[in-house]
Structure formats: structure tokens, C-alpha cells
Coordinates of C-alpha atoms and ligand atoms in Angstrom, one line a residue:
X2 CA 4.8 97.0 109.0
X3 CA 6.3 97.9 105.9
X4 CA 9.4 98.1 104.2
X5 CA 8.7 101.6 102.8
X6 CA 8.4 103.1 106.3
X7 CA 11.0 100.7 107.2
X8 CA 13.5 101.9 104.9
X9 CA 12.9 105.5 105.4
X10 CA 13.4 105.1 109.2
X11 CA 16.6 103.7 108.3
X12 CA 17.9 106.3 106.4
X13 CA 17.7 109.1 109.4
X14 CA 20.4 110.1 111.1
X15 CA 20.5 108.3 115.0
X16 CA 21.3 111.7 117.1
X17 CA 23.7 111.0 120.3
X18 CA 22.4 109.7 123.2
X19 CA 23.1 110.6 126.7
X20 CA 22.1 109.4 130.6
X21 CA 18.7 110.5 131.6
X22 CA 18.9 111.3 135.2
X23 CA 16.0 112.9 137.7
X24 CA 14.5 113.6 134.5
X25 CA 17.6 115.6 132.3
X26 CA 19.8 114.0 129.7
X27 CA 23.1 114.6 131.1
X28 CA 26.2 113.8 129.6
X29 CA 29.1 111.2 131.2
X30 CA 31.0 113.6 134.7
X31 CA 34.1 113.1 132.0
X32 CA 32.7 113.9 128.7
X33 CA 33.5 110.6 127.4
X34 CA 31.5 108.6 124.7
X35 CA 31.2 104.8 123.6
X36 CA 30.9 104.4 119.3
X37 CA 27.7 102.8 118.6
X38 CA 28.5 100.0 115.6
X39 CA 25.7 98.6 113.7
X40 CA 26.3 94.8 113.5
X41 CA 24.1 95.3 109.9
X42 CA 26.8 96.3 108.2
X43 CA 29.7 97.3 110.4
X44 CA 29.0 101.3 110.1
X45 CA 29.1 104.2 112.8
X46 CA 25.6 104.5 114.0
X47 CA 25.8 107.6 116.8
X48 CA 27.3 107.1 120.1
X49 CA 25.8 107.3 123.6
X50 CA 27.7 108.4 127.1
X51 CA 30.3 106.1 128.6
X52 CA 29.5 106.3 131.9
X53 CA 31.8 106.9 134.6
X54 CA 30.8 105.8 138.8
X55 CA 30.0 108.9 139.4
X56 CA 27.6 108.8 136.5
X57 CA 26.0 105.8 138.0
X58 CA 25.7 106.9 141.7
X59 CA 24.2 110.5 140.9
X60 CA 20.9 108.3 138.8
X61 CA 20.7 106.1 142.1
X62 CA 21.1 108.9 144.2
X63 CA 17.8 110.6 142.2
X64 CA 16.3 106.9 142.5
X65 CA 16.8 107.5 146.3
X66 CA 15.1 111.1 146.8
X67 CA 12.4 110.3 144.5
X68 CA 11.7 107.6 146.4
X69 CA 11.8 108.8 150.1
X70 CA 9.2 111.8 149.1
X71 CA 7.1 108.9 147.7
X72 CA 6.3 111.5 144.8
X73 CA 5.4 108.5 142.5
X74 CA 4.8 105.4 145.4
X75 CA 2.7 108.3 147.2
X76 CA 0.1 109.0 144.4
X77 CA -2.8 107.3 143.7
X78 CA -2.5 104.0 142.1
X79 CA -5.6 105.1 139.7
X80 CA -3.1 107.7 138.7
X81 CA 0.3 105.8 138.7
X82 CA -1.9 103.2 136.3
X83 CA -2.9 106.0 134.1
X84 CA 0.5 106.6 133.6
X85 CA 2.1 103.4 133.2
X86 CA -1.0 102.8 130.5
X87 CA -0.4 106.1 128.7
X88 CA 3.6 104.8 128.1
X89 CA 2.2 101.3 126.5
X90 CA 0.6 103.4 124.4
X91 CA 3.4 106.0 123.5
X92 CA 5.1 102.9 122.8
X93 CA 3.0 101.1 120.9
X94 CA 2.7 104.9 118.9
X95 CA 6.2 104.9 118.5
X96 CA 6.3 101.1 117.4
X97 CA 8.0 101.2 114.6
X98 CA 10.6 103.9 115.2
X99 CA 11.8 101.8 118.5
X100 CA 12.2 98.8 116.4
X101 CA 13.9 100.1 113.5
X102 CA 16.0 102.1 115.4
X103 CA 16.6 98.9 118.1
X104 CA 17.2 97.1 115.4
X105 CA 20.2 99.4 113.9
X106 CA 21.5 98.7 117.2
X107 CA 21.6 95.2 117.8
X108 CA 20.8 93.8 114.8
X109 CA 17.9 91.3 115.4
X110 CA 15.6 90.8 112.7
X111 CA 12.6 93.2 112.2
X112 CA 10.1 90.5 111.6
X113 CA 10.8 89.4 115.4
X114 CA 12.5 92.6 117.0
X115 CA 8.9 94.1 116.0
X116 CA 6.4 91.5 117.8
X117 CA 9.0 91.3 120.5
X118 CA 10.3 94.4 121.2
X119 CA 7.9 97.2 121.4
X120 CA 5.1 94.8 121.3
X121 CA 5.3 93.1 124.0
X122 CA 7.3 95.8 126.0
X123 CA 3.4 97.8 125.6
X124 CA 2.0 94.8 126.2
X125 CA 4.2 94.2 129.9
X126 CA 3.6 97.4 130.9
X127 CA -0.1 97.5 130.2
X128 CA 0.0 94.2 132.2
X129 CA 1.5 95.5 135.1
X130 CA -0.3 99.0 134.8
X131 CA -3.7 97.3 134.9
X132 CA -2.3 94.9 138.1
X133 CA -1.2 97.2 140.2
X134 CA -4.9 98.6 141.7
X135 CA -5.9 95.1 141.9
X136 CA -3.2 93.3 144.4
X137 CA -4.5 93.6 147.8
X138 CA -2.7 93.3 151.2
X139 CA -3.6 90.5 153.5
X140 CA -5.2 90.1 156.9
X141 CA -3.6 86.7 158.9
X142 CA -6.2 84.4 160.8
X143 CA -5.0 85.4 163.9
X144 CA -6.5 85.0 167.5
X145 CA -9.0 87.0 169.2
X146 CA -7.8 90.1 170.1
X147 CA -4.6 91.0 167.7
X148 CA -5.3 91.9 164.2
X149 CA -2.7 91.2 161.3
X150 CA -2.2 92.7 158.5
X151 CA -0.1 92.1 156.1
X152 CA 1.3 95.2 153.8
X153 CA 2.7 94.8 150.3
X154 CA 5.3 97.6 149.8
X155 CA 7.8 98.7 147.3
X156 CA 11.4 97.3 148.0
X157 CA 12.9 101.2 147.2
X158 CA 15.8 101.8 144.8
X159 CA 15.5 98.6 141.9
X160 CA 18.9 98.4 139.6
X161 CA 18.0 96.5 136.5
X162 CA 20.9 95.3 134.0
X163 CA 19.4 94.5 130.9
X164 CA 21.2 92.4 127.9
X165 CA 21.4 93.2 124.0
X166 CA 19.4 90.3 122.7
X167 CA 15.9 92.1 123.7
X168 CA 16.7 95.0 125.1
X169 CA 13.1 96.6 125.4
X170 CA 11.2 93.8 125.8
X171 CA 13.6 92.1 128.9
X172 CA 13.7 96.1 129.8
X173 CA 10.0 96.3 130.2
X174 CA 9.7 93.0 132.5
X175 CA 11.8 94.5 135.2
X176 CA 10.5 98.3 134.6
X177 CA 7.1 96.9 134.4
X178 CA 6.6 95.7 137.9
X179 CA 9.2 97.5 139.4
X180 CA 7.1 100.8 138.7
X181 CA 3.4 99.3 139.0
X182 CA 4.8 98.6 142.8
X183 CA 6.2 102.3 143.3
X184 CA 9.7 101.3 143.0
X185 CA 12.2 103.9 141.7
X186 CA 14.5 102.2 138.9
X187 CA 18.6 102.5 137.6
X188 CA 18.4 100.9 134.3
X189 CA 22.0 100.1 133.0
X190 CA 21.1 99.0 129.3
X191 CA 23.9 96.7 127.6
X192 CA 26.5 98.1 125.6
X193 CA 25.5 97.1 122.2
X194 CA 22.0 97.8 122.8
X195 CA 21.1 100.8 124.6
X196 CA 19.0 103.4 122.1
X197 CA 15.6 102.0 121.8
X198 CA 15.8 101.4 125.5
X199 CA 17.1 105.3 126.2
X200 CA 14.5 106.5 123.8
X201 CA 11.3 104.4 125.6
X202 CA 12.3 105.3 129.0
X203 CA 12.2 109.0 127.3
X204 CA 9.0 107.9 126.7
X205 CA 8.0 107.2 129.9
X206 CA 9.0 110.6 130.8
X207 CA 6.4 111.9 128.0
X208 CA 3.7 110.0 129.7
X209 CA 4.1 111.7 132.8
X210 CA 6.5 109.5 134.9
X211 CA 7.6 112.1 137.3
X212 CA 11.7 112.7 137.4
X213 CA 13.8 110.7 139.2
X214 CA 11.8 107.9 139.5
X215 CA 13.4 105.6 136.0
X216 CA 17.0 107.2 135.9
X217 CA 19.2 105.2 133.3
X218 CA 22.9 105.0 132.6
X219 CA 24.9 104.1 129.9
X220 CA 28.3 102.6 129.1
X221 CA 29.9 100.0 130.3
X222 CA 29.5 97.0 132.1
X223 CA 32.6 96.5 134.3
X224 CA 32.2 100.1 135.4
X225 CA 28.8 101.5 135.5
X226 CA 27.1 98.0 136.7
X227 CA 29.5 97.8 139.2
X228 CA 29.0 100.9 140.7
X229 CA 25.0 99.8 140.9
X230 CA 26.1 96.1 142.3
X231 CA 28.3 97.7 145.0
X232 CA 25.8 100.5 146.1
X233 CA 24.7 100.5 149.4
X234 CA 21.6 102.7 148.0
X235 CA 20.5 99.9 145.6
X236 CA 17.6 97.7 147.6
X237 CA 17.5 94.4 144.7
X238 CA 19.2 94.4 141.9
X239 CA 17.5 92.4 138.8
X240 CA 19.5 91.2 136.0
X241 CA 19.5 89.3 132.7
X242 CA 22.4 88.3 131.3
X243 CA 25.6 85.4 131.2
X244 CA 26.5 83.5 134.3
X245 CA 29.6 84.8 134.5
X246 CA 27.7 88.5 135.3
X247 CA 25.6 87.2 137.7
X248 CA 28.2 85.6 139.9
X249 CA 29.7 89.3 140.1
X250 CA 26.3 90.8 140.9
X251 CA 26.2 88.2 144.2
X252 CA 29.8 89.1 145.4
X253 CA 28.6 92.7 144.8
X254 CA 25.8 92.5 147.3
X255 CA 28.0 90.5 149.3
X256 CA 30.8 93.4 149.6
X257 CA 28.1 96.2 149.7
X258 CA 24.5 96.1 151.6
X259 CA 23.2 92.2 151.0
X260 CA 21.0 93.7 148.1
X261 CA 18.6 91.0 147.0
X262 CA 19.8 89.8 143.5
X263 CA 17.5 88.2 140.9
X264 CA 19.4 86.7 138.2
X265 CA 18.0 85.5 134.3
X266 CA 21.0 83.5 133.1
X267 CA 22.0 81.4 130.4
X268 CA 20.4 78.2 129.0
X269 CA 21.8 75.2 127.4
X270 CA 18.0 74.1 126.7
X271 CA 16.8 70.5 125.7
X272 CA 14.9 69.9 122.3
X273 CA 13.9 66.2 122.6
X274 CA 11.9 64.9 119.8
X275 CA 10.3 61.4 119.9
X276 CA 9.4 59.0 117.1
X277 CA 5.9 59.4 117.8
X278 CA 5.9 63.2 117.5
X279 CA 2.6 64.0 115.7
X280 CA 4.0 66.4 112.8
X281 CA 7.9 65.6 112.4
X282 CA 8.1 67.9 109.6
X283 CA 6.2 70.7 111.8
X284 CA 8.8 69.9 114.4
X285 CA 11.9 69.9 112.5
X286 CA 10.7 73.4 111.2
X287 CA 10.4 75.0 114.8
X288 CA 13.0 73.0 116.0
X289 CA 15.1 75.4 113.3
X290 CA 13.4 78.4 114.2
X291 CA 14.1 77.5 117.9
X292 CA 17.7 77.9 117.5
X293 CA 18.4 80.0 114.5
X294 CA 15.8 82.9 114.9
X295 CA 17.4 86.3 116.3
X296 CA 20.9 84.5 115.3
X297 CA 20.3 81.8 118.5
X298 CA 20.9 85.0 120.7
X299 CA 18.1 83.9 122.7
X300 CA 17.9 83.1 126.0
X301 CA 15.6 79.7 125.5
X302 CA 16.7 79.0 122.6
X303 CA 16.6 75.2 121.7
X304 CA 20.2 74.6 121.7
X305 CA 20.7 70.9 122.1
X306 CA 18.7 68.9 119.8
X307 CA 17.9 65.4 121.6
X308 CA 16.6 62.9 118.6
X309 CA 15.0 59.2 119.2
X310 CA 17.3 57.0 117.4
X311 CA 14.7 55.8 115.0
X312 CA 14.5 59.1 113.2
X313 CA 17.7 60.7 113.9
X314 CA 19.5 60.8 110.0
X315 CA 15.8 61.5 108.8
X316 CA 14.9 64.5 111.5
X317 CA 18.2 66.0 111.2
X318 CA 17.9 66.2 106.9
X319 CA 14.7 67.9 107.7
X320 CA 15.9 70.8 110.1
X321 CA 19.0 70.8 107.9
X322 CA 16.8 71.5 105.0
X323 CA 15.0 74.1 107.3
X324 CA 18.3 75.5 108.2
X325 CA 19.8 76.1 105.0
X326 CA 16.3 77.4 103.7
X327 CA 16.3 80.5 106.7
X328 CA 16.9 83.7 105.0
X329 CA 19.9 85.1 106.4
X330 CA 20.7 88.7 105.8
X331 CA 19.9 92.7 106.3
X332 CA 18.0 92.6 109.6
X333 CA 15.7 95.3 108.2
X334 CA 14.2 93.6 105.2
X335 CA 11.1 91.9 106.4
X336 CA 11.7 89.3 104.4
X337 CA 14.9 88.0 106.7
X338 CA 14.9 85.6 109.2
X339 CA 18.1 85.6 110.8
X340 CA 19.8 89.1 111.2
X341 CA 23.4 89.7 112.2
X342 CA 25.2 88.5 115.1
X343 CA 25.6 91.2 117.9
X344 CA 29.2 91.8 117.4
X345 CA 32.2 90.6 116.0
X346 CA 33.4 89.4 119.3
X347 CA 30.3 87.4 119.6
X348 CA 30.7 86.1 116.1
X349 CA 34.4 84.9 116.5
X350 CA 33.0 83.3 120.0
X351 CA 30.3 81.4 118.1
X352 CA 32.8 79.9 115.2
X353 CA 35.3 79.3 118.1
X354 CA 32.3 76.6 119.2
X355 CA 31.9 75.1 116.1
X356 CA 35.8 73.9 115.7
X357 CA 35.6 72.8 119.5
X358 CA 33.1 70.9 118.9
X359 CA 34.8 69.4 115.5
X360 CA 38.2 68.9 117.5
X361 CA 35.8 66.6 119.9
X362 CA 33.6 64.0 117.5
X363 CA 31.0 67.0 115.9
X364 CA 30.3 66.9 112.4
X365 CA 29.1 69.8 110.7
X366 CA 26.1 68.8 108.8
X367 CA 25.3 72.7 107.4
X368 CA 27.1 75.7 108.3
X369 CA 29.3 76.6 110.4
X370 CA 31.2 79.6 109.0
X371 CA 30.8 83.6 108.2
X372 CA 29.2 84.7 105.6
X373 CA 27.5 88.0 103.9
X374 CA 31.1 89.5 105.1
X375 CA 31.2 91.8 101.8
X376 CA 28.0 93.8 103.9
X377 CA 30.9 95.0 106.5
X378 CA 28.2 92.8 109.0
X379 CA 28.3 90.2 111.1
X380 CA 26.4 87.3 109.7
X381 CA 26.8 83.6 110.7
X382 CA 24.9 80.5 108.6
X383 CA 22.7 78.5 110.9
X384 CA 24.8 75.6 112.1
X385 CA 23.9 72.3 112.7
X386 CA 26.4 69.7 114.0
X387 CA 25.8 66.3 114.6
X388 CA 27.3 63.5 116.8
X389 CA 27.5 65.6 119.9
X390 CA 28.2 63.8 123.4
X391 CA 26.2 64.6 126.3
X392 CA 29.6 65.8 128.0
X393 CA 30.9 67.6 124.5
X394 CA 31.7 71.5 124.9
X395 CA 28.6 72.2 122.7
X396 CA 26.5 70.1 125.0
X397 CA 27.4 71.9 128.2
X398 CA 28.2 75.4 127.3
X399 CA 25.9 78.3 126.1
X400 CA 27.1 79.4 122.8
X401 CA 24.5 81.9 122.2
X402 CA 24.9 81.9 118.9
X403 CA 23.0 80.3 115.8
X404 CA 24.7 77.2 116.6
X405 CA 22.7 73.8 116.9
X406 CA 24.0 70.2 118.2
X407 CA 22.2 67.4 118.2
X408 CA 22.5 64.1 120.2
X409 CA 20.8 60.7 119.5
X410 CA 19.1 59.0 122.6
X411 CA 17.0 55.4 122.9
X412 CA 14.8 55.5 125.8
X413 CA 12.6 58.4 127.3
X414 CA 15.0 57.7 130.3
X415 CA 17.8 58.3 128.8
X416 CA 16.3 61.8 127.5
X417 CA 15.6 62.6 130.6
X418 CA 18.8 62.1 132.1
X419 CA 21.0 64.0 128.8
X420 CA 18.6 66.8 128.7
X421 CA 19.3 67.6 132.7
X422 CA 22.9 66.8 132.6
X423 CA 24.1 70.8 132.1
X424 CA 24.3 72.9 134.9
X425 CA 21.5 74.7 133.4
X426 CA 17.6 75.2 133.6
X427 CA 15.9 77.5 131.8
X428 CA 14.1 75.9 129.1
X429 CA 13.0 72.9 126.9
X430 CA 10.7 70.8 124.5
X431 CA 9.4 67.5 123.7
X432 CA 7.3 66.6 120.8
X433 CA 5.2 63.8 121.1
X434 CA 2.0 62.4 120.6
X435 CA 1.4 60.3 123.6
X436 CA 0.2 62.8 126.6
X437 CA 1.3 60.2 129.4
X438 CA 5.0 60.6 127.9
X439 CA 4.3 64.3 127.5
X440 CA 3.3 64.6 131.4
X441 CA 6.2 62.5 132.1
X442 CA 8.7 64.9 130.6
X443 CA 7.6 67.6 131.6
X444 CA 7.9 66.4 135.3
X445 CA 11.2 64.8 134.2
X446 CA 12.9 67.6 132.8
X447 CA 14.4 70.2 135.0
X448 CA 13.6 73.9 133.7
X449 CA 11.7 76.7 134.2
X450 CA 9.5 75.7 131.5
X451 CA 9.1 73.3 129.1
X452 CA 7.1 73.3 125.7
X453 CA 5.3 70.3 124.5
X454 CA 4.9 70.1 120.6
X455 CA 5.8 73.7 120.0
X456 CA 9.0 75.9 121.1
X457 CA 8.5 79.0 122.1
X458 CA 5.5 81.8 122.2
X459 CA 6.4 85.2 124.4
X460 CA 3.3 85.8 126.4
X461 CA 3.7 88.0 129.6
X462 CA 0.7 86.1 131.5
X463 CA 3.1 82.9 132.1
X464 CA 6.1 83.4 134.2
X465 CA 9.9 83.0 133.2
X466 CA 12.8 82.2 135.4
X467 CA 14.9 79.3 135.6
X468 CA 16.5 76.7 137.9
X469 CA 20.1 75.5 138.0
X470 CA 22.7 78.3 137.3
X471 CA 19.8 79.9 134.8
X472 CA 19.0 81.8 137.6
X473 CA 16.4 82.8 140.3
X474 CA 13.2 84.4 140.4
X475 CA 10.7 85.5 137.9
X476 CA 10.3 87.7 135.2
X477 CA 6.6 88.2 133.6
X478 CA 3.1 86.8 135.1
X479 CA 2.0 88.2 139.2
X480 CA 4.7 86.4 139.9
X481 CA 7.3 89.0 139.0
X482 CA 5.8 91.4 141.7
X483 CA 7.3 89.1 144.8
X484 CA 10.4 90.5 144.0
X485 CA 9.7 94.2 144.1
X486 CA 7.6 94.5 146.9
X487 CA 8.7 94.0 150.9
X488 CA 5.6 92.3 153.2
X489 CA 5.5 94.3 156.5
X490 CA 3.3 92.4 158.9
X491 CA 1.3 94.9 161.3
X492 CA 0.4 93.1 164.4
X493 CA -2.4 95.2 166.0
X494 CA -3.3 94.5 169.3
X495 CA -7.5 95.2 169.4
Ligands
LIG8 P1 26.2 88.9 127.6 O1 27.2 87.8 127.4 O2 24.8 88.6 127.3 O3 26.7 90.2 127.0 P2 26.8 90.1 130.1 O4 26.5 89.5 131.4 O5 28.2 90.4 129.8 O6 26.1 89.1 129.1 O7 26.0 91.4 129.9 C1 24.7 91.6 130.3 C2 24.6 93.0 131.0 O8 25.5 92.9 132.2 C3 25.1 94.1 130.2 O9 24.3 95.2 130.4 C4 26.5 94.4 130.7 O10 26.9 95.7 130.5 C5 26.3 94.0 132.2 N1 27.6 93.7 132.8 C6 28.7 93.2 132.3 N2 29.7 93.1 133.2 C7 29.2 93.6 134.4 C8 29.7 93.8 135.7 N3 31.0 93.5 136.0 N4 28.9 94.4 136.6 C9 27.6 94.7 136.3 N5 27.1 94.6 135.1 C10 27.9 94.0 134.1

């Protein structure tokens, strides 16, 4: 990377973008178009269809034909692989371009959107791609005399609903498996972060995904998602995004054809630091990072900050000091560490946190305001605030903002019990130095994962999913595959 090419990327004009459907970009059935705003600095950026139901149900209705002539389940998986692997490579090619321009879009940093973007979008796909001629069906110890076998195949039609925090990279771990399998997809990008999704599934088409097989439609959420959730075309639907979403997605399948629904939600995730943590100064660092990187609009983000008495006034001065050092600013200088908030709406939602959690007990130790406004962008100072209750607002809600609270605790019992009392469980940490009290946490606390002297570290060979209302299912690792295949058991009599 560098900020030469960075800043002449930045400069080009972002052309219009429309649906891409059986392989054609075709414009909303009513003409109409959505504004794309860059959170950077407030200004016009292009605009991109606003979908209509129609709009929706003509992509899944191409999803549907090019599945039933199995023109991409049918071919060879040697060839389907090639494919998939030429992609990660346009991808990779295109690097650059995909983040800057992703980056215009939704305003994460370029020093992250770049690693986890297109990076490890090539790196899912290629992951999947090299998977998909090495998962064998089954044969069942049965008696003498019966054979059976037991078939992995593709589920059919997968909608995926993809967020703005990492729209490429979350993008890739439902596209990834869902097309290693033979699955056709309907991608419905977010609304504040759809181009450098529409412009890699063009790339897919440029690798030689055949038409109709990855349709995707933009606009917006209460109409062109709900068309997918209530489609009795659409076999699972997979989706990350806010609780609030995914309840709609279950009622969806519930009205329409009992669709399977996977659901990545939300995360009110547990940072618990002990005395005896081997590098507090290491930890207060990534403890800051944890929360404040991409402006906290990360799913396991470390968003509750669980200190050991002992240390607390100490710990907190040193992520405070982390905090207020974080260069917040322009998300394409590489030199930033915290770009701009998403949108304006999320902004105001993020400060509207901070004086809840002031009107009950908080205390804002750094923070807690707007700032850069003179940029026309959305920028928000990493917030820390202090004397948070286990039952406060900013303990039980997601903020997903750049917004940290931190609670004192005595015992590892008592860490246990704060850091699982949210209805959540995506994520969490611990930092210490003993490995019996490590083991113990990591048993103790409820999540999908749980990091132990580090936060963090995107790697598509572990899986991600939650427990609680974060969700069900998996996203990355083999484990993703479960929920885009069917198992058909063939019971041969011999
Ligand atoms: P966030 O708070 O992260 O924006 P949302 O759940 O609102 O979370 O958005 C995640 C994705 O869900 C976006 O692509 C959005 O367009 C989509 N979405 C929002 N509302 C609906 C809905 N009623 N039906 C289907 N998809 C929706």
C-alpha cells in the first residue's frame, strides 16, 4: 500500500452502480436510485439502484433456473475450483481499488479495510475453492445386505444479507461456501456499503462464474430483504447483522416456506483483565484497539471492559492514554486508526449511549463527543466511561460504536458471572498469566470464542458464530459448509 496510489484512487470518479442479475447490470423495475454519502467527509459519492420487490424476485428467480440446470453445481468440481481460485485472485489483483473504493463507502480505515477486506475475502474464497474437491460423502456402517450412503448436496437458492461494517470480507464467508457447494446466491449488500461488494461479485463474473448463479440486489433493507426473507424460492437465508433484523428474518421464514435462517448478530463482548495479566501495558493497548479500531463497528469488538479491582484506576489511565493517543481522522490516510462512523444516524446513536450511560452512574473518563465535524464527516473520539453497572444500558446493549465501558470485579467468579449476564455471546477476552485461570474462563465464559491474552486476529481456518441472541451457526472454518449443503441418505438394498 501506499498513499500515492491511495490518493489517486481517491480522486476518480465512482460511476453508478446497478443490480447484477443472470449476469446483466440492470437498473431498479422503477428507475429509482439511493444517494451514496461518504461518511469521510459528508460528500455525494455515486448512487446505486434502490431496489424495488420485483427487483429482488427476478435475481432469485435467475438463482432458481441456474440452479435446476445445475450449469454451475453440474460441472466438475476441478472446474468450479478453478473458478472460485481465479476470483481470489482477480481480487487480490484488484486489492487496492476494492479497498479504496469500500472504503469511500463506509468509511473504515484503510490500514484495516485493506487486510480485512479484499484480503481475507481472496483468502475465504481460496479457502473454500481449494475445500470443495476434498469433502467426501459418507457410507453408514450398516448391516449386511443394505448399503448407505450418505450424499452431501447444495441446499439450492442461498440469500445472504450482508452488513456495512465489512462488507466484502462478511460477503465472502457466505459467497465462499455457498458457491464451493454449488449453491446459487441473492446477495442483498447493506445500504451504506454496497460498491466494493457490487464491483467483486463483477469480479466473479470475470472469472468465469457462469450467470445466474451470484445475482445481487441493492437498496434497501425493509424492502428488497424482505422480498428475499418472504420468498418461497429462497432455500436458507444467511445473515449478519442487528438482532432486531434477525428476528424479522425468522418471522419471514415463518410466513413464507420455513427457509433455514442462520443469523450473525450483535455482541456485547467481555474484556476481563486480571491482575496477573503478563503485559498490562500490552493489554491495555489491545484492549483500545479492541474497541476503537474500525470506529467499534465491529462485530467482536471488546465492548465491556471487566478490570480486577487491584488495577482498575491504573489499567483504565493506560487504555485512556491509548485511547486518546488513536489517530482519529481521514479513513484513507494510512496513517489513521479510527475512520469515520458509518453514518450520521449511527453517530447520533453512539452519543445517545454515552449520555445514557452518564444519566445512570457512567463517568466519562476520555471522549465522548463529535469531532473533525469541519471535514463534513462523521467522526467520534474513542470513548471510555467508567463506573458502569453490570445492569447499566452500556453494559447490556450493543452500541456499535467507538464506545468503551468498563466495570470493576473481585473474584474470577464474579467475572464470570458479569461477563455472561447480557443476552449476548459472541465474543470475549481474558488476560492472564496463570493457564489454570485461563482454561477456567474460557470454559466459564459463554461465547463463540474467547481470546486469551490477545483480542482479535481474523483467520478463516477458525470458525465464528455465536450463542445467546448473537446468533446461530457458523461463518468461516469446514464448519460453514453444514449450512449450505442438504445430507440425502441413499439406503441401497444389495
Ligand atoms: P445494522 O444495524 O448493522 O445496520 P441491520 O440489521 O439494520 O443492521 O442491517 C444489516 C442488513 O440487514 C443490511 O443489509 C440491511 O439492509 C438488512 N435489513 C435491514 N432491515 C431488513 C429487513 N426488514 N429485512 C431484510 N433485511 C433487512
Amino acid at each position: 500500500m501506499d498513499q500515492t496510489k491511495i490518493d489517486a484512487l481517491r480522486m476518480q470518479a465512482v460511476p453508478d452502480f446497478k443490480h447484477l442479475i443472470n449476469g446483466q447490470h440492470v437498473a431498479a423495475s422503477d428507475g429509482a436510485t439511493m444517494d451514496v454519502v461518504s461518511p469521510a467527509d459528508g460528500t455525494l459519492l455515486t448512487r446505486v439502484a434502490k431496489g424495488t420487490a420485483a427487483d429482488m424476485n427476478a435475481a432469485i428467480t435467475a438463482a432458481r433456473a441456474a440452479f435446476e440446470d445445475r450449469r454451475w453445481a453440474g460441472q466438475p468440481p476441478a472446474t468450479r475450483k478453478k473458478v472460485l481460485l481465479k476470483w481470489a485472485d482477480l481480487i487480490e489483483a484488484n486489492a487496492l481499488e476494492l479497498a479504496v473504493l469500500g472504503v469511500r463507502d463506509n468509511g473504515t480505515e484503510i490500514s484495516m479495510a485493506f487486510r480485512a477486506e479484499p484480503g481475507s475475502a481472496a483468502a475465504t474464497i481460496r479457502f473454500y475453492a481449494e475445500a470443495l474437491d476434498k469433502l467426501y460423502g459418507e457410507i453408514a456402517p450398516t448391516p449386511p445386505g443394505i448399503l448407505g450412503m450418505i450424499h452431501k448436496e447444495p441446499v439450492g437458492v442461498v440469500g445472504a444479507i450482508i452488513p456495512w461494517n465489512f462488507p466484502m470480507m462478511i460477503g465472502a464467508w457466505k459467497m465462499g461456501p455457498a458457491l464451493a457447494m454449488g449453491n446459487s446466491v441473492v446477495l442483498k449488500p447493506a445500504e451504506t456499503a454496497s460498491l466494493s461488494l457490487m464491483r467483486m461479485v463483477e469480479l466473479a463474473h470475470e472469472a468465469g462464474l457462469p450467470p445466474g448463479v451470484l445475482n445481487a440486489v441493492t437498496g434497501e433493507g425493509a424492502v428488497v430483504g424482505e422480498a428475499m426473507g418472504l420468498s418461497m424460492d429462497v432455500d436458507a437465508l444467511v445473515f449478519t447483522g442487528s438482532g432486531g433484523t434477525g428476528r424479522r428474518l425468522m418471522t419471514y421464514a415463518a410466513q413464507s416456506n420455513l427457509k433455514r435462517v442462520y443469523l450473525e448478530l450483535g455482541g456485547k463482548s467481555p474484556n476481563v483483565v486480571f491482575a496477573d495479566a503478563p503485559n498490562l501495558d500490552e493489554a491495555a493497548a489491545v484492549a483500545a484497539a479492541g474497541i476503537f479500531r474500525n470506529a467499534g463497528q465491529v462485530c467482536v469488538a471488546g465492548s465491556r471492559l471487566l478490570v480486577e479491582a487491584s488495577i482498575h484506576d491504573d489499567f483504565v489511565a493506560a487504555v485512556a492514554k491509548a485511547a486518546k493517543a488513536m489517530r482519529v481522522g481521514d479513513p484513507l490516510k494510512l496513517e489513521t486508526q479510527v475512520g469515520a462512523v458509518n453514518s450520521e444516524a449511527q453517530l447520533d446513536a453512539n452519543l445517545g449511549f454515552v449520555e445514557t450511560a452518564m444519566a445512570e452512574g457512567g463517568n466519562v473518563v476520555t471522549g465522548g463527543t463529535r469531532i473533525l465535524q469541519d471535514t463534513g464527516g462523521y467522526y467520534m473520539a474513542p470513548t471510555i466511561v467508567t463506573g458502569v453497572t453490570p445492569d447499566a444500558t452500556l453494559a447490556q446493549k450493543e452500541v456499535f460504536g467507538p464506545v468503551l465501558g468498563v466495570t470493576p470485579f473481585e473474584t474470577e467468579e464474579e467475572a464470570i458471572g458479569i461477563a455472561n449476564s447480557t443476552v449476548y455471546g459472541l465474543a470475549g477476552g481474558v488476560w492472564t498469566a496463570n493457564l489454570s485461570r485461563a482454561h477456567r474462563m474460557v470454559a466459564g465464559i459463554r461465547t463463540g470464542v474467547v481470546h486469551v491474552n490477545t483480542y482479535g486476529g481474523p483467520d478463516v481456518a477458525v470458525p465464528m458464530g455465536g450463542v445467546g441472541q448473537s446468533g446461530n451457526g457458523h461463518d468461516k472454518s469446514l464448519h460453514a459448509i453444514d449450512k449450505y449443503i442438504n445430507l440425502k441418505t441413499a439406503w441401497i438394498k444389495l
